[in-house]
Amino acid sequence: MQRSLEQGMAMKFCVKLEKSAAETIPMLKKAFGVDCLSDRQIFGWHKAFAEDREDVNDENRAGRPSTSSSDDNVKRLRDLLNTDRRLSVRLISETLDITKTIVHEIVSESLGMRKQFALPLQIANDKQERKLHTGNFS
C-alpha cells in the first residue's frame, strides 16, 4: 500500500512536469524496481492525473471484500465448531456463506485446528477380530 501511494505521488509529479506516460514508466521502473506498478496501471493513473485527479489514494471498490477471514467470520466459525466439531468444510461453508477455501484457511490458520482421524475402540476391535477370523488382511 505504501509503495503504490509513493508511486502515485511520483506519477502526479510527472504529470505536473508534463511528462507523458511513456516517459514516466522508465523513471518509475528505475526508482521502484520490482515493486513498480504494471505499465497498464501506470497508464491508468497517469490519465487520471492528467484529467485533474488530485487524490493519490485508491478509490473504494464495490463488491465483495477480497478476504472473508474477518474477525466476525472467525468468531462465527469458532461458535459453529463449538456446537459440533465433526462438521465438514463444505457444510460450514454452506451454513456461514463463506467460500470453502476461506473456511479451510480460518480453521487451519486462525483457529490452529487440523483434521484428525480416529476410530472408536469398539470398531477397531471388531475390524481386528474380523481379520483374524476371515484371514482377510486387506
XYZ file of C-alpha atoms in Angstrom:
138
model
C 0.000 0.000 0.000
C 2.752 2.454 0.942
C 4.655 1.726 -2.271
C 1.630 2.403 -4.511
C 0.999 5.642 -2.617
C 4.596 6.727 -3.267
C 4.279 5.780 -6.921
C 1.020 7.696 -7.181
C 2.742 10.818 -5.880
C 5.629 10.284 -8.301
C 3.195 9.928 -11.233
C 1.316 13.041 -10.151
C 4.652 14.895 -10.091
C 5.490 13.664 -13.611
C 2.079 14.811 -14.889
C 2.659 18.269 -13.387
C 6.019 18.366 -15.223
C 4.059 17.490 -18.388
C 5.825 14.157 -18.879
C 3.954 11.599 -20.977
C 3.025 8.180 -19.605
C 5.658 6.623 -21.872
C 8.296 8.911 -20.312
C 7.010 8.241 -16.801
C 7.204 4.433 -16.980
C 11.022 4.093 -17.243
C 11.506 6.603 -14.434
C 9.163 4.705 -12.127
C 10.753 1.372 -13.042
C 14.186 2.751 -12.243
C 13.017 4.274 -8.959
C 10.864 1.382 -7.673
C 12.402 -1.653 -9.399
C 10.455 -4.899 -8.935
C 7.877 -3.122 -6.745
C 6.832 -0.884 -9.646
C 3.215 -0.897 -10.787
C 2.450 -2.501 -14.147
C 2.554 -0.431 -17.320
C -1.227 -0.679 -17.600
C -1.705 0.653 -14.060
C 0.739 3.488 -14.716
C -1.110 4.478 -17.893
C -4.424 4.463 -15.993
C -3.115 6.557 -13.118
C -1.306 8.936 -15.499
C -4.524 9.506 -17.436
C -6.470 10.151 -14.201
C -3.920 12.718 -13.009
C -3.858 14.356 -16.443
C -7.657 14.725 -16.152
C -7.205 16.740 -12.917
C -7.462 13.961 -10.368
C -5.922 15.193 -7.123
C -6.185 12.241 -4.721
C -3.325 9.699 -4.915
C -5.180 7.112 -2.790
C -7.058 4.228 -4.380
C -10.828 4.602 -4.569
C -13.032 2.166 -2.671
C -14.235 -0.667 -4.854
C -17.736 -2.034 -4.909
C -18.402 -5.710 -4.396
C -17.303 -8.432 -2.081
C -14.185 -7.782 0.010
C -11.041 -9.582 -1.099
C -10.977 -11.711 2.032
C -13.708 -13.142 4.177
C -11.471 -14.137 7.062
C -12.593 -11.189 9.168
C -12.760 -11.309 12.955
C -16.537 -11.673 12.697
C -16.260 -14.745 10.447
C -13.594 -16.295 12.679
C -15.907 -15.867 15.681
C -18.928 -17.266 13.804
C -16.909 -20.266 12.635
C -15.497 -20.898 16.128
C -19.001 -20.769 17.617
C -20.298 -23.195 14.990
C -17.425 -25.615 15.580
C -18.016 -25.449 19.333
C -21.504 -26.842 18.737
C -20.239 -29.747 16.598
C -16.567 -30.330 15.793
C -17.396 -33.012 13.227
C -18.798 -30.574 10.656
C -17.235 -30.735 7.204
C -15.679 -27.736 5.480
C -18.406 -27.943 2.832
C -21.209 -27.865 5.392
C -19.602 -24.985 7.304
C -19.157 -23.109 4.013
C -22.826 -23.504 3.129
C -24.014 -22.636 6.644
C -21.942 -19.467 7.051
C -21.979 -18.453 3.348
C -18.173 -18.326 3.176
C -16.102 -19.995 0.455
C -14.592 -23.389 1.252
C -11.045 -22.089 0.818
C -11.641 -19.307 3.338
C -13.253 -21.757 5.786
C -10.228 -24.036 5.463
C -7.871 -21.071 5.941
C -9.681 -19.890 9.078
C -9.854 -23.390 10.570
C -6.209 -24.217 9.922
C -4.503 -20.840 10.365
C -6.688 -18.643 12.566
C -8.044 -21.382 14.827
C -4.987 -23.647 14.587
C -7.112 -26.770 14.086
C -6.384 -29.738 11.894
C -8.293 -32.802 10.828
C -7.722 -35.894 12.934
C -8.948 -39.362 12.160
C -9.838 -41.725 14.944
C -11.785 -44.932 15.031
C -13.793 -45.668 18.126
C -12.160 -48.512 20.063
C -15.090 -50.899 19.538
C -14.972 -50.521 15.740
C -11.211 -51.004 15.713
C -11.521 -54.167 17.812
C -14.327 -55.534 15.602
C -12.219 -54.999 12.486
C -9.264 -56.727 14.121
C -11.413 -59.745 15.057
C -12.930 -59.956 11.568
C -9.437 -60.026 10.063
C -8.358 -62.842 12.360
C -11.441 -64.994 11.697
C -11.660 -64.484 7.944
C -7.980 -64.317 7.169
C -8.690 -61.152 5.186
C -5.911 -58.693 5.986
C -6.698 -56.047 3.356
